[in-house]
Short mmCIF file of C-alpha atoms in Angstrom, two decimals:
data_model
loop_
_atom_site.label_atom_id
_atom_site.label_comp_id
_atom_site.label_asym_id
_atom_site.label_seq_id
_atom_site.Cartn_x
_atom_site.Cartn_y
_atom_site.Cartn_z
CA MET M 1 -23.86 -30.30 18.10
CA GLU M 2 -26.18 -27.95 20.11
CA ARG M 3 -23.65 -25.45 21.05
CA LEU M 4 -22.63 -25.62 17.18
CA ALA M 5 -25.97 -25.15 16.28
CA ASN M 6 -26.12 -21.89 18.16
CA ILE M 7 -23.07 -20.79 17.12
CA PHE M 8 -24.16 -21.42 13.60
CA HIS M 9 -28.01 -19.42 13.76
CA LEU M 10 -26.01 -16.45 15.83
CA GLY M 11 -23.71 -16.13 12.84
CA LEU M 12 -26.72 -15.94 10.71
CA LYS M 13 -28.11 -13.27 13.07
CA GLU M 14 -25.22 -11.09 12.50
CA LEU M 15 -25.58 -11.89 8.58
CA ARG M 16 -28.42 -10.38 8.84
CA SER M 17 -27.87 -7.19 10.96
CA LEU M 18 -24.69 -6.55 8.57
CA GLN M 19 -27.55 -6.62 5.54
CA ARG M 20 -29.99 -4.13 6.96
CA ASP M 21 -26.75 -2.19 7.61
CA ILE M 22 -26.66 -0.15 4.49
CA ALA M 23 -23.47 1.86 5.42
CA LEU M 24 -21.17 -0.63 6.19
CA VAL M 25 -22.48 -2.98 3.17
CA LEU M 26 -21.55 0.36 1.15
CA LEU M 27 -18.07 0.36 3.28
CA ILE M 28 -17.36 -3.45 2.27
CA ILE M 29 -17.94 -3.02 -1.25
CA TRP M 30 -16.08 0.47 -1.88
CA ALA M 31 -13.15 -0.95 0.04
CA PHE M 32 -12.59 -4.17 -1.92
CA SER M 33 -13.40 -2.51 -5.57
CA LEU M 34 -12.64 1.28 -5.97
CA GLY M 35 -10.85 1.63 -2.48
CA ILE M 36 -7.89 -0.89 -4.11
CA TYR M 37 -8.22 0.56 -7.88
CA SER M 38 -7.62 4.05 -6.42
CA ALA M 39 -4.82 2.92 -3.83
CA ALA M 40 -3.07 1.09 -6.63
CA THR M 41 -3.12 4.14 -9.11
CA SER M 42 -3.38 6.87 -7.56
CA MET M 43 0.37 7.69 -7.34
CA PRO M 44 2.07 7.86 -11.34
CA GLU M 45 4.64 4.69 -11.65
CA SER M 46 7.16 6.61 -13.55
CA LEU M 47 7.39 10.83 -14.54
CA HIS M 48 3.91 11.83 -16.07
CA HIS M 49 3.70 15.53 -18.04
CA ALA M 50 6.56 16.99 -15.43
CA SER M 51 6.82 20.97 -16.45
CA ILE M 52 10.59 21.66 -17.23
CA ALA M 53 12.50 25.10 -17.76
CA VAL M 54 15.82 25.57 -19.46
CA VAL M 55 18.10 28.22 -19.48
CA ASP M 56 20.39 27.62 -22.47
CA GLU M 57 23.68 29.89 -22.26
CA ASP M 58 26.00 27.70 -24.00
CA ARG M 59 23.43 27.62 -27.35
CA SER M 60 25.30 24.65 -28.72
CA GLN M 61 24.56 21.50 -30.61
CA LEU M 62 25.16 19.35 -27.78
CA SER M 63 22.87 21.73 -25.44
CA GLU M 64 19.85 21.60 -27.77
CA ARG M 65 20.26 17.75 -27.88
CA LEU M 66 19.73 17.99 -24.03
CA ILE M 67 16.87 20.24 -24.32
CA GLN M 68 15.45 17.58 -27.33
CA ALA M 69 15.59 14.87 -25.37
CA PHE M 70 12.68 15.64 -22.78
CA GLN M 71 9.88 14.71 -24.33
CA PRO M 72 6.04 13.73 -23.30
CA PRO M 73 4.91 11.82 -21.87
CA TYR M 74 7.54 11.84 -19.08
CA PHE M 75 8.05 15.84 -19.46
CA ARG M 76 6.11 18.34 -21.04
CA THR M 77 7.75 20.71 -24.31
CA PRO M 78 10.67 22.30 -22.28
CA GLU M 79 10.09 26.03 -22.10
CA ARG M 80 13.31 28.11 -22.75
CA ILE M 81 13.51 30.83 -20.29
CA ASP M 82 16.20 33.41 -19.38
CA LEU M 83 18.18 33.35 -16.29
CA SER M 84 16.03 36.02 -14.62
CA GLN M 85 12.99 34.09 -15.27
CA MET M 86 13.77 30.98 -13.55
CA ASP M 87 13.97 31.65 -9.85
CA ARG M 88 10.66 33.70 -10.51
CA GLY M 89 9.00 30.79 -12.09
CA MET M 90 10.52 28.25 -9.49
CA ASP M 91 8.68 30.58 -6.48
CA ALA M 92 5.30 30.67 -8.44
CA GLY M 93 4.80 27.06 -8.83
CA ARG M 94 5.32 26.73 -12.81
CA TYR M 95 7.98 24.85 -13.20
CA THR M 96 8.81 21.19 -11.30
CA PHE M 97 12.17 21.72 -13.03
CA THR M 98 14.54 24.02 -13.92
CA LEU M 99 17.86 22.96 -15.81
CA ASN M 100 20.63 25.76 -16.21
CA ILE M 101 23.50 24.75 -19.10
CA PRO M 102 26.60 27.15 -18.48
CA PRO M 103 28.22 28.95 -21.29
CA ASP M 104 30.90 27.04 -23.04
CA PHE M 105 29.38 23.55 -21.91
CA GLN M 106 30.07 21.76 -25.57
CA ARG M 107 33.75 23.42 -25.25
CA ASP M 108 34.38 21.93 -22.26
CA VAL M 109 33.03 18.47 -22.73
CA LEU M 110 34.69 18.22 -26.09
CA ALA M 111 38.16 18.97 -24.19
CA GLY M 112 37.74 16.41 -21.19
CA ARG M 113 36.59 19.06 -18.82
CA SER M 114 33.71 18.14 -16.45
CA PRO M 115 31.54 21.08 -16.56
CA ALA M 116 28.35 21.03 -14.51
CA ILE M 117 24.54 21.44 -15.31
CA GLN M 118 22.51 23.19 -12.33
CA LEU M 119 19.04 21.22 -11.70
CA ASN M 120 16.75 22.83 -9.18
CA VAL M 121 14.16 21.17 -8.37
CA ASP M 122 10.64 21.90 -6.62
CA ALA M 123 10.54 18.90 -4.14
CA THR M 124 6.91 20.40 -2.59
CA GLN M 125 6.37 18.26 -5.99
CA VAL M 126 7.07 15.07 -3.70
CA SER M 127 5.43 12.46 -6.19
CA GLN M 128 7.77 13.76 -8.92
CA ALA M 129 10.61 15.55 -7.53
CA PHE M 130 12.70 12.39 -6.53
CA THR M 131 12.00 10.20 -9.83
CA GLY M 132 11.93 13.27 -12.18
CA ALA M 133 15.77 13.75 -10.73
CA GLY M 134 17.23 10.82 -11.87
CA TYR M 135 15.44 10.71 -14.79
CA ILE M 136 17.20 14.04 -15.80
CA GLN M 137 20.49 12.80 -14.67
CA ASN M 138 20.31 9.91 -16.65
CA ILE M 139 18.98 11.13 -19.86
CA GLY M 140 21.97 13.97 -19.25
CA ILE M 141 24.58 11.18 -18.92
CA ASN M 142 23.13 9.35 -22.29
CA GLU M 143 23.08 12.16 -24.29
CA VAL M 144 26.60 13.57 -23.73
CA ALA M 145 27.97 10.16 -23.69
CA GLU M 146 26.67 9.54 -27.19
CA PHE M 147 27.58 13.23 -28.57
CA VAL M 148 31.38 12.43 -26.85
CA ARG M 149 31.57 9.22 -29.42
CA ARG M 150 31.00 11.11 -32.45
CA TYR M 151 34.49 13.26 -31.60
CA ARG M 152 36.90 10.67 -29.42
CA ALA M 153 36.70 6.43 -29.48
CA ASP M 154 34.67 4.84 -26.87
CA LEU M 155 37.19 3.64 -23.74
CA PRO M 156 36.60 -0.11 -22.79
CA GLN M 157 34.83 -0.56 -19.69
CA GLN M 158 36.39 -1.98 -16.94
CA ALA M 159 33.18 -4.00 -15.29
CA GLY M 160 29.32 -4.05 -16.30
CA LEU M 161 26.51 -4.10 -14.24
CA ALA M 162 23.97 -6.54 -15.36
CA VAL M 163 20.49 -6.18 -13.31
CA ARG M 164 17.91 -8.78 -13.36
CA VAL M 165 14.54 -7.66 -11.62
CA ALA M 166 12.81 -10.86 -10.34
CA PHE M 167 8.91 -10.86 -9.73
CA ASN M 168 8.14 -7.42 -11.28
CA PRO M 169 10.01 -6.86 -14.15
CA ASN M 170 8.53 -3.45 -15.41
CA LEU M 171 8.85 -2.23 -11.85
CA THR M 172 4.98 -1.71 -12.44
CA ARG M 173 3.82 -0.06 -8.82
CA THR M 174 0.20 -1.49 -9.34
CA TRP M 175 1.18 -5.03 -8.97
CA PHE M 176 2.66 -3.94 -5.41
CA GLY M 177 0.27 -1.38 -4.52
CA SER M 178 -3.13 -3.49 -5.22
CA VAL M 179 -1.93 -6.45 -3.19
CA MET M 180 -1.33 -4.74 0.02
CA GLU M 181 -4.44 -2.90 -0.49
CA VAL M 182 -6.23 -5.98 -0.08
CA ILE M 183 -4.28 -6.45 2.99
CA ASN M 184 -5.21 -3.47 4.14
CA GLN M 185 -8.74 -4.04 3.63
CA ILE M 186 -8.68 -7.17 5.18
CA THR M 187 -7.45 -5.95 8.34
CA MET M 188 -9.12 -2.71 8.81
CA LEU M 189 -12.86 -4.43 7.77
CA SER M 190 -12.46 -7.29 9.84
CA ILE M 191 -11.75 -5.07 12.81
CA ILE M 192 -14.88 -2.48 12.15
CA LEU M 193 -16.99 -5.28 11.18
CA THR M 194 -16.81 -7.19 14.61
CA GLY M 195 -16.34 -4.22 16.84
CA ALA M 196 -19.42 -2.38 14.90
CA ALA M 197 -21.94 -5.85 15.80
CA LEU M 198 -20.87 -5.34 19.31
CA ILE M 199 -21.99 -2.08 19.50
CA ARG M 200 -24.66 -2.22 17.49
CA GLU M 201 -26.11 -5.17 19.63
CA ARG M 202 -25.61 -2.77 22.64
CA GLU M 203 -27.28 0.21 21.16
CA HIS M 204 -30.07 -1.78 19.91
CA GLY M 205 -30.88 -3.51 23.47
CA THR M 206 -30.27 -7.31 21.59
CA ILE M 207 -27.31 -7.46 24.00
CA GLU M 208 -29.99 -8.28 26.81
CA HIS M 209 -31.79 -10.69 25.02
CA LEU M 210 -28.68 -12.70 24.20
CA LEU M 211 -27.67 -12.95 28.29
CA VAL M 212 -31.53 -14.87 28.86
CA MET M 213 -31.39 -17.05 26.04
CA PRO M 214 -29.01 -20.30 26.49
CA VAL M 215 -25.93 -19.50 24.83
CA THR M 216 -22.55 -19.13 26.05
CA PRO M 217 -20.24 -15.87 25.91
CA LEU M 218 -18.06 -18.51 23.75
CA GLU M 219 -20.96 -19.36 21.05
CA ILE M 220 -21.63 -15.44 20.66
CA MET M 221 -18.15 -14.51 20.34
CA LEU M 222 -17.35 -17.51 17.75
CA ALA M 223 -20.87 -16.69 15.93
CA LYS M 224 -19.43 -13.13 15.47
CA VAL M 225 -15.83 -14.38 14.68
CA TRP M 226 -17.10 -17.04 11.81
CA SER M 227 -20.16 -14.78 10.21
CA MET M 228 -17.94 -10.94 9.96
CA GLY M 229 -14.66 -13.29 8.72
CA LEU M 230 -16.70 -15.10 6.09
CA VAL M 231 -17.98 -11.63 4.67
CA VAL M 232 -14.49 -10.29 4.82
CA LEU M 233 -13.15 -13.69 3.03
CA VAL M 234 -15.86 -14.08 0.17
CA ALA M 235 -15.15 -9.94 -0.20
CA THR M 236 -11.25 -10.77 -0.34
CA THR M 237 -11.57 -13.31 -2.74
CA LEU M 238 -13.75 -11.36 -5.38
CA SER M 239 -11.85 -8.39 -5.06
CA LEU M 240 -8.63 -10.71 -6.06
CA LEU M 241 -10.36 -12.29 -9.30
CA LEU M 242 -12.00 -9.17 -10.73
CA VAL M 243 -10.61 -5.95 -9.55
CA VAL M 244 -6.85 -7.49 -9.32
CA GLN M 245 -6.30 -10.07 -11.60
CA GLY M 246 -9.12 -8.99 -13.86
CA TRP M 247 -9.36 -4.82 -13.77
CA LEU M 248 -5.63 -4.51 -12.87
CA GLN M 249 -4.20 -7.20 -14.98
CA VAL M 250 -1.66 -8.37 -12.08
CA PRO M 251 -0.69 -11.60 -12.32
CA ILE M 252 -1.21 -14.04 -9.10
CA GLN M 253 1.93 -16.25 -9.52
CA GLY M 254 1.10 -18.60 -6.28
CA SER M 255 -1.82 -20.60 -4.97
CA LEU M 256 -4.90 -18.45 -4.28
CA ALA M 257 -6.11 -20.94 -2.05
CA LEU M 258 -3.36 -21.06 0.33
CA PHE M 259 -3.35 -17.64 0.44
CA LEU M 260 -7.07 -17.08 1.31
CA GLY M 261 -5.98 -20.19 4.26
CA GLY M 262 -3.60 -17.63 5.63
CA ALA M 263 -6.38 -15.16 5.50
CA ALA M 264 -8.44 -16.80 7.50
CA LEU M 265 -6.21 -17.73 10.09
CA HIS M 266 -5.30 -13.79 9.79
CA LEU M 267 -9.51 -12.96 10.30
CA PHE M 268 -9.65 -15.03 13.15
CA ALA M 269 -7.04 -12.81 14.71
CA THR M 270 -8.13 -9.50 13.51
CA THR M 271 -11.85 -10.32 14.36
CA SER M 272 -10.77 -11.02 17.81
CA MET M 273 -9.21 -7.63 17.89
CA GLY M 274 -12.51 -6.22 16.95
CA ILE M 275 -14.21 -7.68 19.63
CA PHE M 276 -11.86 -6.44 22.10
CA PHE M 277 -12.16 -3.04 20.59
CA GLY M 278 -16.03 -3.26 21.15
CA THR M 279 -15.79 -4.21 24.38
CA VAL M 280 -13.50 -0.95 25.12
CA ALA M 281 -15.66 1.16 22.84
CA ARG M 282 -19.31 2.48 24.13
CA SER M 283 -20.05 3.65 20.97
CA MET M 284 -19.30 4.18 16.90
CA PRO M 285 -17.20 6.99 17.27
CA GLN M 286 -15.03 5.61 20.15
CA LEU M 287 -14.37 2.43 18.29
CA GLY M 288 -13.43 4.59 15.35
CA LEU M 289 -10.97 6.55 17.31
CA LEU M 290 -9.42 3.23 18.78
CA ILE M 291 -9.36 1.77 15.18
CA ILE M 292 -7.24 4.46 13.52
CA ILE M 293 -4.44 4.13 16.44
CA VAL M 294 -3.98 0.79 16.36
CA LEU M 295 -4.53 0.25 12.33
CA ILE M 296 -2.49 3.17 11.07
CA PRO M 297 0.95 1.49 12.88
CA LEU M 298 -0.45 -2.20 11.79
CA GLU M 299 -0.17 -0.88 8.13
CA ILE M 300 2.83 1.42 8.27
CA LEU M 301 4.91 -0.70 10.26
CA SER M 302 3.96 -4.42 9.17
CA GLY M 303 6.21 -4.41 6.10
CA GLY M 304 3.25 -3.60 3.68
CA THR M 305 4.59 0.01 2.96
CA THR M 306 8.27 0.01 3.45
CA PRO M 307 10.81 -2.60 4.44
CA ARG M 308 10.94 -3.88 8.06
CA GLU M 309 14.82 -4.04 7.54
CA SER M 310 14.84 -0.38 6.80
CA MET M 311 13.09 0.42 10.21
CA PRO M 312 14.87 0.29 13.66
CA GLU M 313 15.67 -2.61 14.97
CA LEU M 314 13.37 -2.10 18.09
CA VAL M 315 10.30 -1.50 16.36
CA GLN M 316 11.29 -4.76 13.95
CA GLN M 317 10.84 -6.82 17.17
CA ILE M 318 7.92 -5.29 18.80
CA MET M 319 6.00 -5.46 15.62
CA LEU M 320 6.40 -9.43 15.35
CA VAL M 321 3.34 -9.73 18.19
CA ALA M 322 1.47 -8.19 15.43
CA PRO M 323 -0.62 -10.40 12.90
CA THR M 324 -0.40 -8.32 10.08
CA THR M 325 3.72 -8.45 9.84
CA HIS M 326 3.36 -12.43 9.65
CA PHE M 327 0.41 -12.18 6.86
CA VAL M 328 2.47 -9.59 4.40
CA ASP M 329 5.29 -11.78 4.30
CA LEU M 330 2.84 -14.33 3.64
CA ALA M 331 1.03 -12.78 1.38
CA GLN M 332 3.99 -11.46 -0.75
CA ALA M 333 5.50 -14.70 -0.94
CA ILE M 334 2.44 -16.47 -2.04
CA LEU M 335 1.32 -13.76 -4.50
CA TYR M 336 4.32 -12.16 -5.58
CA ARG M 337 7.16 -14.90 -5.63
CA GLY M 338 4.68 -18.39 -5.83
CA ALA M 339 5.89 -19.73 -2.47
CA GLY M 340 3.97 -23.04 -1.42
CA LEU M 341 3.34 -24.26 1.97
CA SER M 342 6.81 -25.49 2.98
CA ILE M 343 8.06 -22.03 2.64
CA VAL M 344 4.83 -19.80 4.34
CA TRP M 345 4.37 -22.41 7.16
CA PRO M 346 6.55 -20.44 9.94
CA GLN M 347 3.94 -17.20 8.86
CA LEU M 348 1.20 -19.48 9.35
CA LEU M 349 1.92 -21.03 12.53
CA ALA M 350 3.09 -17.40 13.99
CA ILE M 351 -0.53 -15.82 12.59
CA ALA M 352 -2.32 -19.26 14.41
CA GLY M 353 -0.38 -18.43 17.56
CA ILE M 354 -0.71 -14.71 17.65
CA GLY M 355 -4.59 -15.17 16.67
CA THR M 356 -4.91 -17.65 19.46
CA LEU M 357 -3.80 -15.39 21.98
CA PHE M 358 -6.00 -12.47 20.87
CA PHE M 359 -8.83 -14.53 21.07
CA LEU M 360 -8.17 -15.63 24.89
CA GLY M 361 -7.45 -12.00 25.62
CA ALA M 362 -10.98 -11.02 23.73
CA MET M 363 -12.95 -13.91 25.35
CA THR M 364 -11.65 -12.69 28.68
CA ARG M 365 -12.79 -9.02 28.52
CA PHE M 366 -16.03 -10.12 26.74
CA ARG M 367 -16.70 -12.39 29.43
CA LYS M 368 -16.27 -9.43 31.84
CA THR M 369 -18.35 -7.19 29.95
CA LEU M 370 -21.49 -9.60 29.64
CA ALA M 371 -21.01 -9.97 33.53
CA GLN M 372 -21.01 -6.26 34.26
CA MET M 373 -24.70 -6.16 31.92
CA ALA M 374 -26.06 -8.93 33.77
#
């Protein structure tokens, strides 16, 4: 009971120290509110007011129908230009897309030939170039098909494709971006807070006070883990309820309590990483550089940005030792697909095992650091 009391009071000391650190408090508030909102809504889910110009060399009913098909809010009103203006407009960045409808386009379509329309895309407009090219292709195919039906009978389709989108029927990007950003913030803040807590004690000289107190390194480390983990867990809960569900209107399918339980295990691993980094770094700038080196691979290669199946096999195997890989799987299964404990228990077990190894490694390093200071 005496050891538990020491861990509890040392944790309260960490919370009071954090409360006085205005910069970290503001970082926590921003990361779990505006940080999540901006990350979820920064890139458009669909094409929005893309600039397009058309060179109409056919001047037919079909070409006019194609031009009129590009309407707001996906596209701006198409600008009609001649062939000499097309390249200059693309070079100057005035148009993201230019469409060149060739002469005799309508006549060739009605004759059963396959005329080509030239589409030029400014690929420097990364957020809209790829999506917009698909939009224009679909619009062109549909408009030509409807135009031809007025002159020829429909040909029976030999096969049809029925697409059913599960868990996110409208393919709303904010549903994915908001939850994945919560996971990223959990990982980032837990490492920063625990590492900063250790460096702050070294800079302020309070670590020497702890060395002369009747407390063990295990008690000091556990106090930092539970206190900083609790801060991140409370911020996560409020963010999911107020920002993700309330502000962004993202439906949470599964058990929030089960997700928070998995988050607590994940925090056990990441706070241990933070303490390890705090023993390696000698100042906050060094800690920031260490976190950048580790955090970017954790976020990009864990499956939160792109599916792990699309990565090289070696990378997939290496990332199995990272707790974020299993936490992303767990979060997506619970929050998107409504999975229960019977489905996500392997991820929970993996996170607990990895967290234990990280904790033991950080504990060994922390003992050596304290012994050198003593």
